[in-house]
Amino acid sequence: MTTILTNAIVVTMDDALAVHEFGWVRVDGTTITALGAGRPPDVPGAEIVDCAGDIVMPGMVNAHCHMAMSVFRGLGEDVDDRLYRYILPLERKFVSPEMVRAGSALSALEMIQGGVTTVADMYYFETEVGDVCAEAGLRAIVGQTLADFDPPDHRNFDEGFGRVEELVDRYKDHPLVTPSIAPHAPYSTGRDVMARIAQWSADHPQVPVQMHLAESTLEVKWALDTHGKSTVTVTAESGLLKPNLICAHCLQLDDNDIRLMSEHQVCVVTNPRSNGKAGRGIAPVEKMRNAGLPAGIGSDGAMSGNTLDLFSQFAPVSMFAKLLAGSRKPLPAVDVIRMATIEGARALSLNLKTGSLEVGKQADLIRINLSAPRLHPMYDPYSALVFAAMPSDVTDTMVAGRWLMRNGQVQTLDVGKAVSDAVGIAAQFKSEMARIDGQ
Amino acid sequence: MTTILTNAIVVTMDDALAVHEFGWVRVDGTTITALGAGRPPDVPGAEIVDCAGDIVMPGMVNAHCHMAMSVFRGLGEDVDDRLYRYILPLERKFVSPEMVRAGSALSALEMIQGGVTTVADMYYFETEVGDVCAEAGLRAIVGQTLADFDPPDHRNFDEGFGRVEELVDRYKDHPLVTPSIAPHAPYSTGRDVMARIAQWSADHPQVPVQMHLAESTLEVKWALDTHGKSTVTVTAESGLLKPNLICAHCLQLDDNDIRLMSEHQVCVVTNPRSNGKAGRGIAPVEKMRNAGLPAGIGSDGAMSGNTLDLFSQFAPVSMFAKLLAGSRKPLPAVDVIRMATIEGARALSLNLKTGSLEVGKQADLIRINLSAPRLHPMYDPYSALVFAAMPSDVTDTMVAGRWLMRNGQVQTLDVGKAVSDAVGIAAQFKSEMARIDGQ
């Protein structure tokens, strides 16, 4: 099956940053087999998609998410102690395979609509997340979380490892879904268990590791009080800092931490809206990138960042870099789009498969309609994508040659069911919150 | 002519923050004559609009804009010296009544689509902006800018005052358009001319004054070097600090400045995306509001903030307050919506006419469709509006009882013409930029 997208502004995000005006992309099966500008090849029987001057670009990489948590979206907004007051009690009471499936389906839907084609997730009952992504057709890294705070799906780390093994067995050979192990954070795993995970990881080099790192001042205090060192140093000593480690948040870092992370070639993900909304601080994204760390952009869970597209993160990630430097210059728009595509893919070690439009790569791409007046005039497509485009401009989403959304219609999920399942769970949460508030 | 909007979540933004589920709003002519929950009144001949469970809320107030500058959108993005390198030369060469009209029409279009019903504008050839807003049906304050840097429409302040008088004559009795005088900034007006404007303003108490204030460290330096005082103090000494002064940006303020501004009961506008993108800093919004200053939200010109809807400003204004405080608590979502509606109207002294849905006020309202999965579940409508809603969710926009957009179709402007006129001007700009870069 051959599909040729024609008459598009093809933003490739290849090394040369080639942009083909009046461009075309040829897809055979799951793979990009040719692309260029001008007259597309004449392939008998091919489906021709006239993109009418729209942008075609790589699908975006949401490099840190908790998909199941969309059922918490906006819950306890602005409440300082909402984690302990509402969220942990609700998680203990309600997190189940069914809830994880419902929240993940709503999130998959939103991401497909918003132009995300690859997501890195970590939560509980993660086989369910893998199942939802596989059905929805999303490329995904699904990470089983391990933590010591009586999480919903394991009573101790041995049980947690059992969940990880189950996940790896299920998805080790899947074309779209990659299993992952996800120590929650240094303070909620502890140095010894981190060392155990590092050992397990050495035996499973194909399994990426995901972890929250240096997210809060409380974590910094834990590391200092417990080990007299920075949280990054403690993590390094555990053996976890390796090229297959994906570190989310990365807020509370000093230059020595960044040097350590760079020496061990870890990958990082910034979650600007989540961090900003929590008042937690601004990640030193330019410092990390200048130290050679591949940096992706994540939405975090919808409880923290509310929306799961990357457009919502673009202005924040850009403004934060410019505010840190006191100048308009840092992190130019093209670098934001890099982070959202090829650099995000590199941070997830998926850059040989996705993140740019190049021959031989998987056909993970999106089409962006340019009819909105706010997108004009357009002096530079990267600026328009970063500062004016919105998820509602995405009309088509393809992963591995399969249309997940076509002309604004999601093909692989039932929109009505996804929304109503999530609303049903939220009704239970609201009752429980009323009970908590009435205590 | 009676119109009744029914079956809506009516978010009134009145003093009691009443929200009517299954609510209705009655509009007679230009005015809201009744509203409530449950069964709407039976009015023979009335047009009934079934809102199908959507949100109906006050139209938003974009309290600081340069509408004509949409033709510069994204130009020289990330270039530190773009103001002197590109923008001022382009303004001197190309700003004309025709260019102002074209840019303003594109901006009016975008604002109507994005749910803005009132805008405070300042630029050159401002009678053109007034004409565009009157035709588009937007409520507007249009401010003729006065500046000493050889601006496009006056060679000296006497000529500038002439432009102001012409604007006031044209719009002094208009139902939607309010003329305004707009000293560009303290450093580009000077203390003596500010004093002359203050005197003129005392003679014209109905004419609001708009000014950029404390926007940059360069301005702070100017005030210190020239007068040995803060820029707010210099402005206070000129007599300009009065309740009809609308101060935009307000970044570089100390506690004494805020006290001065509070004593003189000025109004303020924050432009978070513009300020963030320029790396200029974070406005002390909570400090100003706690000092009793009504605070609106502005997009600034599209050259600085790129988009002109207020949804794009909500996450930034919220995150910035939370980052300044290091906590999730400050500036809760409901306060962001206050600033975007009734408080913004108060900052423009238009709160008796607009900014909330109350009997006797002008029918300035918008309808927000809730079908997008990212808006669910909804624990709190304010959180959903601030952190998940987008301009594409706005389907209907009404000002003074007139539909400016109905079912997503703008009624008062030609979309194709507005975009193509702006793109034509951008082509001229691109040629001139190529010439500048080639020098």
Coordinates of N, CA and C in Angstrom, one line a residue, chain A residues 226-311:
Chain A
T226 N 19.6 12.5 54.1 CA 19.8 11.1 54.2 C 21.2 10.7 53.8
H227 N 21.8 11.3 52.7 CA 23.1 10.9 52.2 C 24.1 12.0 52.2
G228 N 23.7 13.2 52.5 CA 24.7 14.4 52.6 C 25.1 14.8 51.2
K229 N 24.3 14.5 50.2 CA 24.7 14.7 48.8 C 23.5 15.2 48.0
S230 N 23.8 15.6 46.7 CA 22.7 16.0 45.9 C 21.9 14.7 45.4
T231 N 20.7 14.9 45.0 CA 19.9 13.8 44.6 C 20.5 13.1 43.3
V232 N 21.1 14.0 42.5 CA 21.7 13.4 41.3 C 22.9 12.6 41.7
T233 N 23.7 13.0 42.6 CA 24.9 12.3 43.1 C 24.5 10.9 43.7
V234 N 23.4 10.9 44.5 CA 22.9 9.7 45.1 C 22.5 8.7 44.0
T235 N 21.8 9.3 43.0 CA 21.3 8.4 41.9 C 22.5 7.9 41.1
A236 N 23.5 8.7 40.9 CA 24.7 8.3 40.1 C 25.4 7.2 40.9
E237 N 25.5 7.3 42.2 CA 26.2 6.2 43.0 C 25.4 4.9 43.0
S238 N 24.1 5.0 42.7 CA 23.3 3.8 42.6 C 23.6 3.0 41.3
G239 N 24.2 3.7 40.4 CA 24.4 3.1 39.1 C 23.4 3.3 38.0
L240 N 22.3 4.1 38.4 CA 21.2 4.3 37.5 C 21.5 5.3 36.3
L241 N 22.5 6.2 36.5 CA 22.7 7.2 35.5 C 23.4 6.5 34.3
K242 N 22.6 6.2 33.2 CA 23.1 5.6 32.0 C 22.4 6.1 30.8
P243 N 22.9 5.9 29.6 CA 22.2 6.4 28.5 C 20.8 6.0 28.3
N244 N 20.4 4.9 28.9 CA 19.0 4.5 28.7 C 18.1 5.0 29.8
L245 N 18.6 6.0 30.7 CA 17.8 6.6 31.7 C 17.2 7.9 31.2
I246 N 15.8 8.0 31.3 CA 15.1 9.2 30.9 C 14.7 9.9 32.1
C247 N 15.3 11.1 32.4 CA 15.0 11.8 33.6 C 14.0 12.9 33.4
A248 N 12.9 12.8 34.1 CA 11.8 13.8 33.9 C 12.0 15.0 35.0
H249 N 11.6 16.1 34.6 CA 11.6 17.4 35.4 C 12.9 18.1 35.5
C250 N 13.9 17.5 36.2 CA 15.3 18.1 36.2 C 15.3 19.5 36.5
L251 N 14.7 19.9 37.7 CA 14.6 21.3 38.0 C 15.7 21.8 39.0
Q252 N 15.9 21.0 40.0 CA 16.8 21.4 41.1 C 18.2 20.9 40.9
L253 N 18.9 21.5 39.9 CA 20.2 21.0 39.5 C 21.2 22.1 39.7
D254 N 22.4 21.7 40.2 CA 23.5 22.7 40.1 C 24.5 22.2 39.0
D255 N 25.5 23.0 38.7 CA 26.4 22.7 37.6 C 27.1 21.4 37.7
N256 N 27.4 21.0 39.0 CA 28.0 19.7 39.2 C 27.0 18.5 38.8
D257 N 25.7 18.7 39.1 CA 24.7 17.7 38.8 C 24.7 17.6 37.3
I258 N 24.6 18.7 36.6 CA 24.5 18.6 35.1 C 25.8 18.0 34.5
R259 N 27.0 18.3 35.1 CA 28.2 17.6 34.7 C 28.1 16.1 34.8
L260 N 27.6 15.7 36.0 CA 27.5 14.2 36.3 C 26.5 13.6 35.2
M261 N 25.4 14.3 35.0 CA 24.4 13.7 34.0 C 25.0 13.6 32.7
S262 N 25.8 14.6 32.3 CA 26.4 14.7 31.0 C 27.5 13.6 30.9
E263 N 28.3 13.4 31.9 CA 29.3 12.3 31.9 C 28.6 10.9 31.7
H264 N 27.5 10.7 32.3 CA 26.8 9.4 32.1 C 25.8 9.4 31.0
Q265 N 25.8 10.5 30.2 CA 25.0 10.5 29.0 C 23.5 10.1 29.2
V266 N 22.9 10.6 30.2 CA 21.5 10.4 30.4 C 20.7 11.3 29.5
C267 N 19.4 11.1 29.4 CA 18.5 11.9 28.6 C 17.5 12.6 29.6
V268 N 17.1 13.8 29.2 CA 16.2 14.6 30.0 C 14.9 15.0 29.4
V269 N 13.9 15.3 30.2 CA 12.6 15.7 29.7 C 12.2 16.9 30.5
T270 N 11.8 18.0 29.9 CA 11.3 19.1 30.7 C 9.8 19.2 30.6
N271 N 9.1 19.6 31.6 CA 7.7 19.6 31.7 C 7.2 21.0 32.2
P272 N 7.4 22.0 31.3 CA 7.3 23.4 31.8 C 5.9 23.8 32.4
R273 N 4.9 23.3 31.8 CA 3.6 23.7 32.3 C 3.3 23.1 33.7
S274 N 3.6 21.8 33.8 CA 3.5 21.2 35.1 C 4.3 21.9 36.2
N275 N 5.6 22.1 35.9 CA 6.4 22.7 36.9 C 6.0 24.2 37.2
G276 N 5.6 24.9 36.2 CA 5.2 26.3 36.4 C 3.9 26.4 37.2
K277 N 3.0 25.5 36.9 CA 1.7 25.5 37.6 C 1.9 25.2 39.1
A278 N 2.8 24.3 39.3 CA 3.1 23.9 40.7 C 4.0 25.0 41.4
G279 N 4.5 26.0 40.7 CA 5.3 27.0 41.3 C 6.7 26.4 41.7
R280 N 7.1 25.3 41.0 CA 8.3 24.5 41.5 C 9.6 25.1 40.9
G281 N 9.5 25.9 39.9 CA 10.7 26.5 39.3 C 10.9 26.2 37.9
I282 N 12.0 26.6 37.3 CA 12.3 26.6 35.9 C 13.5 25.7 35.7
A283 N 13.3 24.7 34.8 CA 14.4 23.8 34.5 C 15.5 24.5 33.7
P284 N 16.8 24.2 33.9 CA 17.9 24.8 33.2 C 18.0 24.1 31.8
V285 N 17.1 24.2 31.0 CA 17.0 23.5 29.7 C 18.2 23.8 28.8
E286 N 18.6 25.1 28.7 CA 19.7 25.4 27.8 C 21.0 24.9 28.4
K287 N 21.2 25.0 29.7 CA 22.4 24.5 30.3 C 22.5 23.0 30.0
M288 N 21.4 22.3 30.2 CA 21.5 20.8 29.9 C 21.7 20.5 28.5
R289 N 21.1 21.2 27.6 CA 21.3 21.0 26.2 C 22.7 21.4 25.8
N290 N 23.2 22.4 26.3 CA 24.6 22.8 26.0 C 25.6 21.8 26.6
A291 N 25.2 21.1 27.6 CA 26.1 20.0 28.1 C 25.9 18.7 27.4
G292 N 25.1 18.8 26.3 CA 25.1 17.6 25.4 C 23.9 16.6 25.7
L293 N 23.1 17.0 26.7 CA 22.0 16.1 27.1 C 20.8 16.3 26.1
P294 N 20.4 15.2 25.4 CA 19.2 15.3 24.6 C 18.0 15.6 25.5
A295 N 17.2 16.6 25.1 CA 16.1 17.1 25.9 C 14.8 17.0 25.1
G296 N 13.9 16.2 25.7 CA 12.5 16.2 25.2 C 11.6 17.1 26.0
I297 N 10.4 17.2 25.5 CA 9.3 18.0 26.2 C 8.2 17.0 26.6
G298 N 7.7 17.1 27.8 CA 6.7 16.3 28.3 C 5.5 17.1 28.8
S299 N 4.3 16.5 28.7 CA 3.1 17.2 29.2 C 3.0 17.0 30.7
D300 N 3.7 15.9 31.2 CA 3.3 15.4 32.5 C 1.9 14.9 32.5
G301 N 1.4 14.4 33.6 CA 0.0 14.0 33.6 C -1.0 15.2 33.5
A302 N -2.2 14.9 33.1 CA -3.2 16.0 32.9 C -3.6 16.6 34.3
M303 N -3.3 15.9 35.3 CA -3.6 16.4 36.7 C -2.6 17.6 36.9
S304 N -1.4 17.5 36.3 CA -0.4 18.5 36.6 C -0.4 19.6 35.5
G305 N -0.5 19.1 34.2 CA -0.3 20.0 33.1 C -1.6 20.3 32.4
N306 N -2.6 19.5 32.7 CA -4.0 19.7 32.1 C -4.2 19.2 30.7
T307 N -3.3 19.7 29.8 CA -3.4 19.2 28.4 C -2.2 18.4 28.0
L308 N -2.4 17.5 27.0 CA -1.4 16.5 26.7 C -0.8 16.8 25.3
D309 N -1.2 17.8 24.6 CA -0.5 18.1 23.3 C 0.8 18.8 23.7
L310 N 1.6 19.0 22.7 CA 2.9 19.7 23.0 C 2.8 21.2 22.6
F311 N 1.8 21.6 21.8 CA 1.7 23.0 21.5 C 1.5 23.8 22.8

